[in-house]
C-alpha cells in the first residue's frame, strides 16, 4: 500500500522531503481535484462551482469531527492557528488580574494573541519549558493557583514531544480553567480526543499533518466556550439565513461557523477535502502506526551515529517529528548542507528536525542517514 501512496506525491521524484511538520506538498489527488473544480468554474460559472466547494466544506468538517470526536458544528475553517487563538483571546470577557499560562518555547501563534492582552490588565505567564512531563505538572500548579486559561501545544513544534493533555485537562476542568490547544503539529498524525481531554478550543494550520493548503486553518470550539465568546469580526456569513442579503438580523449561526464571517477561499476547501479523503481512506490509525515505524527506525539509527535524540522514547510521547543534535555540529549548517543534496530537513531551536509523512519510506531515511 505504501508504495502506491508514495507514487501519489510527485515531490519524491526530486527531493527527499522530510519537512512535513513545516509544509506538506500536495498529492496527485489534490492536483486533480483542484483542476476539476476550476475547470467546472471556467466552463459553467459559479452557479455550478459553488455547490462543489460547499460540499467540500461539509466533507472537511465531517472527517475532522470523526478524527477529533466532536460534532461538526464545533468546527470553523479559518486561515491559520493565529486566527483561531485570536478568536478566543479577543472573545473572552477578561478582567484585570486574570492569568493566562503557557510555555516559553511555544510557536509564536500561541504566544502573541495572549501577550496582546496585557493592555487589558491580563497577565500572561510563560513557564520555563523542559519538553517533559514536568511541564504539565508546572502548568497544573498554575491552574491550582487560579490561572483562568492554559494555552499549550499538543505537540512541541521543535522536538515533537507529545504532551499529556488528558491529565492537564482534568485539572483544568476541576478548577474551571479554559484549556486552549495549538494542534498544528498533532492533527492527522497524533490522536486527539477533544472531549476526553477537556479541550475547549483548538486551533491548527491545515498544511502539516493534514496535508492541506498553506493559508487554511482549523478552529474547534466547544459549545460551552462558544457562548462565552464575543464576536469581534462579523460579516455576511456570521448570521443565520446569510444568503437572504437584505433581511438584516444580527443573529449568529448556532455553531462555530459563525467565525467564518465572509467568503472563504474555495480553492483551499477543495484542496483540503481531497487530502482528508485520502488520509481517512488509508485510516488515521494506520497513518499513526506507519509514522511511528519510520520514526522508530530514524531514532535508532541517528543515535548510533552519536546524535542525541530529543523527547521521550515511549510511543505515547512521540509524534511524527524526530529532532536530534550533536555537540560540535551546527544544526542550521547541517540542514543547509543536506538541502544542497536535495534532502529537506530544518533546524529548530538547535536541533535538526525531521518529519516524514505517509509518502516517505525507508529509502528516504537511508539516504538521510548516509549523508549524515
PDB file of C-alpha atoms in Angstrom, residues 37-224:
ATOM      1  CA  UNK A  37     -13.052  22.435  -9.649  1.00  0.00           C
ATOM      2  CA  UNK A  38     -11.529  25.278 -11.645  1.00  0.00           C
ATOM      3  CA  UNK A  39     -12.428  23.595 -14.928  1.00  0.00           C
ATOM      4  CA  UNK A  40     -16.058  23.406 -13.792  1.00  0.00           C
ATOM      5  CA  UNK A  41     -15.916  27.070 -12.812  1.00  0.00           C
ATOM      6  CA  UNK A  42     -14.367  28.022 -16.157  1.00  0.00           C
ATOM      7  CA  UNK A  43     -16.854  26.051 -18.248  1.00  0.00           C
ATOM      8  CA  UNK A  44     -20.052  26.568 -16.267  1.00  0.00           C
ATOM      9  CA  UNK A  45     -19.548  29.562 -13.985  1.00  0.00           C
ATOM     10  CA  UNK A  46     -20.072  29.978 -10.268  1.00  0.00           C
ATOM     11  CA  UNK A  47     -23.574  28.511 -10.293  1.00  0.00           C
ATOM     12  CA  UNK A  48     -22.091  25.052 -10.905  1.00  0.00           C
ATOM     13  CA  UNK A  49     -18.849  25.570  -8.973  1.00  0.00           C
ATOM     14  CA  UNK A  50     -20.271  26.912  -5.717  1.00  0.00           C
ATOM     15  CA  UNK A  51     -22.042  23.685  -4.669  1.00  0.00           C
ATOM     16  CA  UNK A  52     -18.760  21.804  -5.119  1.00  0.00           C
ATOM     17  CA  UNK A  53     -16.818  23.874  -2.617  1.00  0.00           C
ATOM     18  CA  UNK A  54     -19.721  23.986  -0.165  1.00  0.00           C
ATOM     19  CA  UNK A  55     -19.847  20.189  -0.276  1.00  0.00           C
ATOM     20  CA  UNK A  56     -16.076  20.144   0.260  1.00  0.00           C
ATOM     21  CA  UNK A  57     -16.580  22.197   3.423  1.00  0.00           C
ATOM     22  CA  UNK A  58     -19.114  19.691   4.721  1.00  0.00           C
ATOM     23  CA  UNK A  59     -16.724  16.809   3.978  1.00  0.00           C
ATOM     24  CA  UNK A  60     -13.877  18.538   5.787  1.00  0.00           C
ATOM     25  CA  UNK A  61     -15.927  19.076   8.914  1.00  0.00           C
ATOM     26  CA  UNK A  62     -17.364  15.563   8.838  1.00  0.00           C
ATOM     27  CA  UNK A  63     -13.919  13.953   8.600  1.00  0.00           C
ATOM     28  CA  UNK A  64     -12.411  16.230  11.249  1.00  0.00           C
ATOM     29  CA  UNK A  65     -15.331  15.590  13.588  1.00  0.00           C
ATOM     30  CA  UNK A  66     -14.699  11.850  13.333  1.00  0.00           C
ATOM     31  CA  UNK A  67     -10.976  12.375  13.850  1.00  0.00           C
ATOM     32  CA  UNK A  68     -11.414  14.599  16.913  1.00  0.00           C
ATOM     33  CA  UNK A  69     -14.525  13.057  18.446  1.00  0.00           C
ATOM     34  CA  UNK A  70     -16.670  16.181  18.278  1.00  0.00           C
ATOM     35  CA  UNK A  71     -19.711  17.473  16.430  1.00  0.00           C
ATOM     36  CA  UNK A  72     -19.113  19.083  13.003  1.00  0.00           C
ATOM     37  CA  UNK A  73     -20.793  22.215  14.367  1.00  0.00           C
ATOM     38  CA  UNK A  74     -17.806  22.723  16.670  1.00  0.00           C
ATOM     39  CA  UNK A  75     -15.543  23.330  13.655  1.00  0.00           C
ATOM     40  CA  UNK A  76     -14.797  26.532  11.744  1.00  0.00           C
ATOM     41  CA  UNK A  77     -12.439  26.876   8.789  1.00  0.00           C
ATOM     42  CA  UNK A  78     -10.157  29.862   9.321  1.00  0.00           C
ATOM     43  CA  UNK A  79      -6.808  30.954   7.866  1.00  0.00           C
ATOM     44  CA  UNK A  80      -4.242  29.724  10.390  1.00  0.00           C
ATOM     45  CA  UNK A  81      -3.533  28.891  14.031  1.00  0.00           C
ATOM     46  CA  UNK A  82      -3.115  32.555  14.976  1.00  0.00           C
ATOM     47  CA  UNK A  83      -6.621  33.414  13.805  1.00  0.00           C
ATOM     48  CA  UNK A  84      -8.108  30.665  15.944  1.00  0.00           C
ATOM     49  CA  UNK A  85      -6.144  31.759  19.001  1.00  0.00           C
ATOM     50  CA  UNK A  86      -7.228  35.352  18.490  1.00  0.00           C
ATOM     51  CA  UNK A  87     -10.893  34.327  18.330  1.00  0.00           C
ATOM     52  CA  UNK A  88     -10.542  33.107  21.911  1.00  0.00           C
ATOM     53  CA  UNK A  89      -8.178  35.832  23.117  1.00  0.00           C
ATOM     54  CA  UNK A  90     -10.343  38.664  21.809  1.00  0.00           C
ATOM     55  CA  UNK A  91     -13.654  36.965  22.509  1.00  0.00           C
ATOM     56  CA  UNK A  92     -13.473  36.253  26.237  1.00  0.00           C
ATOM     57  CA  UNK A  93     -14.515  38.844  28.810  1.00  0.00           C
ATOM     58  CA  UNK A  94     -11.235  39.471  30.586  1.00  0.00           C
ATOM     59  CA  UNK A  95     -10.835  41.120  33.958  1.00  0.00           C
ATOM     60  CA  UNK A  96      -7.716  42.938  35.208  1.00  0.00           C
ATOM     61  CA  UNK A  97      -5.587  40.426  37.070  1.00  0.00           C
ATOM     62  CA  UNK A  98      -6.701  37.386  35.064  1.00  0.00           C
ATOM     63  CA  UNK A  99      -3.830  34.985  34.431  1.00  0.00           C
ATOM     64  CA  UNK A 100      -3.054  33.045  31.253  1.00  0.00           C
ATOM     65  CA  UNK A 101      -0.316  30.428  31.483  1.00  0.00           C
ATOM     66  CA  UNK A 102       1.781  28.811  28.760  1.00  0.00           C
ATOM     67  CA  UNK A 103       5.319  27.658  27.995  1.00  0.00           C
ATOM     68  CA  UNK A 104       8.290  29.752  26.937  1.00  0.00           C
ATOM     69  CA  UNK A 105       9.348  27.923  23.746  1.00  0.00           C
ATOM     70  CA  UNK A 106       5.938  27.883  22.083  1.00  0.00           C
ATOM     71  CA  UNK A 107       5.424  28.719  18.435  1.00  0.00           C
ATOM     72  CA  UNK A 108       4.579  32.463  18.163  1.00  0.00           C
ATOM     73  CA  UNK A 109       0.975  31.751  17.104  1.00  0.00           C
ATOM     74  CA  UNK A 110       0.411  30.555  20.665  1.00  0.00           C
ATOM     75  CA  UNK A 111       2.217  33.478  22.298  1.00  0.00           C
ATOM     76  CA  UNK A 112       1.313  36.833  20.754  1.00  0.00           C
ATOM     77  CA  UNK A 113      -2.504  36.541  20.975  1.00  0.00           C
ATOM     78  CA  UNK A 114      -2.207  36.138  24.767  1.00  0.00           C
ATOM     79  CA  UNK A 115       0.603  38.644  25.253  1.00  0.00           C
ATOM     80  CA  UNK A 116      -1.501  41.191  23.375  1.00  0.00           C
ATOM     81  CA  UNK A 117      -3.992  41.180  26.261  1.00  0.00           C
ATOM     82  CA  UNK A 118      -1.578  42.997  28.591  1.00  0.00           C
ATOM     83  CA  UNK A 119      -3.345  46.292  27.832  1.00  0.00           C
ATOM     84  CA  UNK A 120      -6.492  44.776  29.363  1.00  0.00           C
ATOM     85  CA  UNK A 121      -4.665  44.007  32.591  1.00  0.00           C
ATOM     86  CA  UNK A 122      -4.276  40.311  31.806  1.00  0.00           C
ATOM     87  CA  UNK A 123      -1.060  38.671  32.982  1.00  0.00           C
ATOM     88  CA  UNK A 124       0.494  36.175  30.583  1.00  0.00           C
ATOM     89  CA  UNK A 125       2.875  33.821  32.397  1.00  0.00           C
ATOM     90  CA  UNK A 126       5.316  31.745  30.333  1.00  0.00           C
ATOM     91  CA  UNK A 127       6.915  28.889  32.236  1.00  0.00           C
ATOM     92  CA  UNK A 128      10.365  27.513  31.501  1.00  0.00           C
ATOM     93  CA  UNK A 129       9.897  24.563  29.157  1.00  0.00           C
ATOM     94  CA  UNK A 130      11.617  21.207  29.709  1.00  0.00           C
ATOM     95  CA  UNK A 131       9.731  19.285  26.998  1.00  0.00           C
ATOM     96  CA  UNK A 132       8.980  16.555  29.530  1.00  0.00           C
ATOM     97  CA  UNK A 133       6.030  15.716  31.766  1.00  0.00           C
ATOM     98  CA  UNK A 134       7.410  18.261  34.244  1.00  0.00           C
ATOM     99  CA  UNK A 135       5.853  20.933  32.024  1.00  0.00           C
ATOM    100  CA  UNK A 136       2.371  19.504  32.599  1.00  0.00           C
ATOM    101  CA  UNK A 137       2.988  19.416  36.349  1.00  0.00           C
ATOM    102  CA  UNK A 138       4.113  23.063  36.294  1.00  0.00           C
ATOM    103  CA  UNK A 139       1.060  24.116  34.261  1.00  0.00           C
ATOM    104  CA  UNK A 140      -1.225  22.258  36.675  1.00  0.00           C
ATOM    105  CA  UNK A 141       0.326  24.146  39.582  1.00  0.00           C
ATOM    106  CA  UNK A 142      -0.573  27.442  37.900  1.00  0.00           C
ATOM    107  CA  UNK A 143      -4.140  26.238  37.372  1.00  0.00           C
ATOM    108  CA  UNK A 144      -4.367  25.253  41.030  1.00  0.00           C
ATOM    109  CA  UNK A 145      -3.168  28.772  41.864  1.00  0.00           C
ATOM    110  CA  UNK A 146      -6.021  30.323  39.873  1.00  0.00           C
ATOM    111  CA  UNK A 147      -4.929  30.708  36.238  1.00  0.00           C
ATOM    112  CA  UNK A 148      -8.009  31.325  34.105  1.00  0.00           C
ATOM    113  CA  UNK A 149      -6.697  29.881  30.827  1.00  0.00           C
ATOM    114  CA  UNK A 150      -3.973  27.456  29.757  1.00  0.00           C
ATOM    115  CA  UNK A 151      -2.581  27.788  26.220  1.00  0.00           C
ATOM    116  CA  UNK A 152      -0.342  24.882  25.239  1.00  0.00           C
ATOM    117  CA  UNK A 153       0.628  22.850  22.185  1.00  0.00           C
ATOM    118  CA  UNK A 154      -0.443  19.240  21.815  1.00  0.00           C
ATOM    119  CA  UNK A 155       2.958  18.526  20.256  1.00  0.00           C
ATOM    120  CA  UNK A 156       6.105  20.588  20.732  1.00  0.00           C
ATOM    121  CA  UNK A 157       6.975  22.075  17.355  1.00  0.00           C
ATOM    122  CA  UNK A 158      10.737  21.807  17.802  1.00  0.00           C
ATOM    123  CA  UNK A 159      11.176  18.309  19.253  1.00  0.00           C
ATOM    124  CA  UNK A 160       7.892  16.507  18.600  1.00  0.00           C
ATOM    125  CA  UNK A 161       7.250  15.791  22.285  1.00  0.00           C
ATOM    126  CA  UNK A 162       3.566  14.921  22.869  1.00  0.00           C
ATOM    127  CA  UNK A 163       2.012  16.487  25.966  1.00  0.00           C
ATOM    128  CA  UNK A 164      -0.299  14.630  28.333  1.00  0.00           C
ATOM    129  CA  UNK A 165      -3.362  16.771  27.705  1.00  0.00           C
ATOM    130  CA  UNK A 166      -5.728  14.354  29.413  1.00  0.00           C
ATOM    131  CA  UNK A 167      -4.060  14.874  32.790  1.00  0.00           C
ATOM    132  CA  UNK A 168      -3.815  18.627  32.254  1.00  0.00           C
ATOM    133  CA  UNK A 169      -7.416  18.782  31.074  1.00  0.00           C
ATOM    134  CA  UNK A 170      -8.693  17.019  34.176  1.00  0.00           C
ATOM    135  CA  UNK A 171      -7.089  19.669  36.364  1.00  0.00           C
ATOM    136  CA  UNK A 172      -8.435  22.489  34.180  1.00  0.00           C
ATOM    137  CA  UNK A 173     -11.932  21.026  34.278  1.00  0.00           C
ATOM    138  CA  UNK A 174     -11.851  20.623  38.062  1.00  0.00           C
ATOM    139  CA  UNK A 175     -10.672  24.207  38.614  1.00  0.00           C
ATOM    140  CA  UNK A 176     -12.804  25.822  35.889  1.00  0.00           C
ATOM    141  CA  UNK A 177      -9.850  26.916  33.737  1.00  0.00           C
ATOM    142  CA  UNK A 178     -10.129  27.027  29.944  1.00  0.00           C
ATOM    143  CA  UNK A 179      -7.768  24.682  28.078  1.00  0.00           C
ATOM    144  CA  UNK A 180      -6.798  26.018  24.636  1.00  0.00           C
ATOM    145  CA  UNK A 181      -4.564  23.865  22.444  1.00  0.00           C
ATOM    146  CA  UNK A 182      -2.350  24.559  19.448  1.00  0.00           C
ATOM    147  CA  UNK A 183      -2.920  21.391  17.434  1.00  0.00           C
ATOM    148  CA  UNK A 184      -0.804  22.294  14.408  1.00  0.00           C
ATOM    149  CA  UNK A 185       1.738  19.500  14.926  1.00  0.00           C
ATOM    150  CA  UNK A 186      -0.811  16.911  16.043  1.00  0.00           C
ATOM    151  CA  UNK A 187      -3.756  16.915  13.655  1.00  0.00           C
ATOM    152  CA  UNK A 188      -3.575  13.991  11.260  1.00  0.00           C
ATOM    153  CA  UNK A 189      -0.604  12.269  12.886  1.00  0.00           C
ATOM    154  CA  UNK A 190      -1.236  12.142  16.661  1.00  0.00           C
ATOM    155  CA  UNK A 191      -4.580  11.073  18.195  1.00  0.00           C
ATOM    156  CA  UNK A 192      -6.505  13.873  19.915  1.00  0.00           C
ATOM    157  CA  UNK A 193      -9.677  13.281  21.925  1.00  0.00           C
ATOM    158  CA  UNK A 194     -11.056  16.771  22.471  1.00  0.00           C
ATOM    159  CA  UNK A 195     -13.823  15.896  24.884  1.00  0.00           C
ATOM    160  CA  UNK A 196     -11.828  13.258  26.740  1.00  0.00           C
ATOM    161  CA  UNK A 197      -9.016  15.756  27.303  1.00  0.00           C
ATOM    162  CA  UNK A 198     -11.321  18.623  28.235  1.00  0.00           C
ATOM    163  CA  UNK A 199     -10.036  20.785  25.375  1.00  0.00           C
ATOM    164  CA  UNK A 200     -12.411  23.733  24.968  1.00  0.00           C
ATOM    165  CA  UNK A 201     -10.718  25.273  21.942  1.00  0.00           C
ATOM    166  CA  UNK A 202      -8.196  24.035  19.418  1.00  0.00           C
ATOM    167  CA  UNK A 203      -6.523  25.920  16.593  1.00  0.00           C
ATOM    168  CA  UNK A 204      -4.298  24.450  13.912  1.00  0.00           C
ATOM    169  CA  UNK A 205      -2.863  25.019  10.472  1.00  0.00           C
ATOM    170  CA  UNK A 206      -4.031  22.631   7.757  1.00  0.00           C
ATOM    171  CA  UNK A 207      -0.754  22.370   5.826  1.00  0.00           C
ATOM    172  CA  UNK A 208       1.178  19.976   8.069  1.00  0.00           C
ATOM    173  CA  UNK A 209      -0.166  16.584   9.169  1.00  0.00           C
ATOM    174  CA  UNK A 210      -3.496  17.184   7.433  1.00  0.00           C
ATOM    175  CA  UNK A 211      -1.664  17.746   4.129  1.00  0.00           C
ATOM    176  CA  UNK A 212      -3.780  20.785   3.319  1.00  0.00           C
ATOM    177  CA  UNK A 213      -3.075  24.121   1.638  1.00  0.00           C
ATOM    178  CA  UNK A 214      -0.969  26.927   3.052  1.00  0.00           C
ATOM    179  CA  UNK A 215      -3.339  29.599   4.341  1.00  0.00           C
ATOM    180  CA  UNK A 216      -6.141  27.380   5.654  1.00  0.00           C
ATOM    181  CA  UNK A 217      -6.615  26.686   9.340  1.00  0.00           C
ATOM    182  CA  UNK A 218      -8.908  24.810  11.694  1.00  0.00           C
ATOM    183  CA  UNK A 219     -10.646  26.262  14.731  1.00  0.00           C
ATOM    184  CA  UNK A 220     -12.605  23.965  17.031  1.00  0.00           C
ATOM    185  CA  UNK A 221     -14.695  25.332  19.886  1.00  0.00           C
ATOM    186  CA  UNK A 222     -16.847  23.566  22.469  1.00  0.00           C
ATOM    187  CA  UNK A 223     -20.472  24.741  22.806  1.00  0.00           C
ATOM    188  CA  UNK A 224     -19.803  25.862  26.366  1.00  0.00           C
TER     189      UNK A 224
END
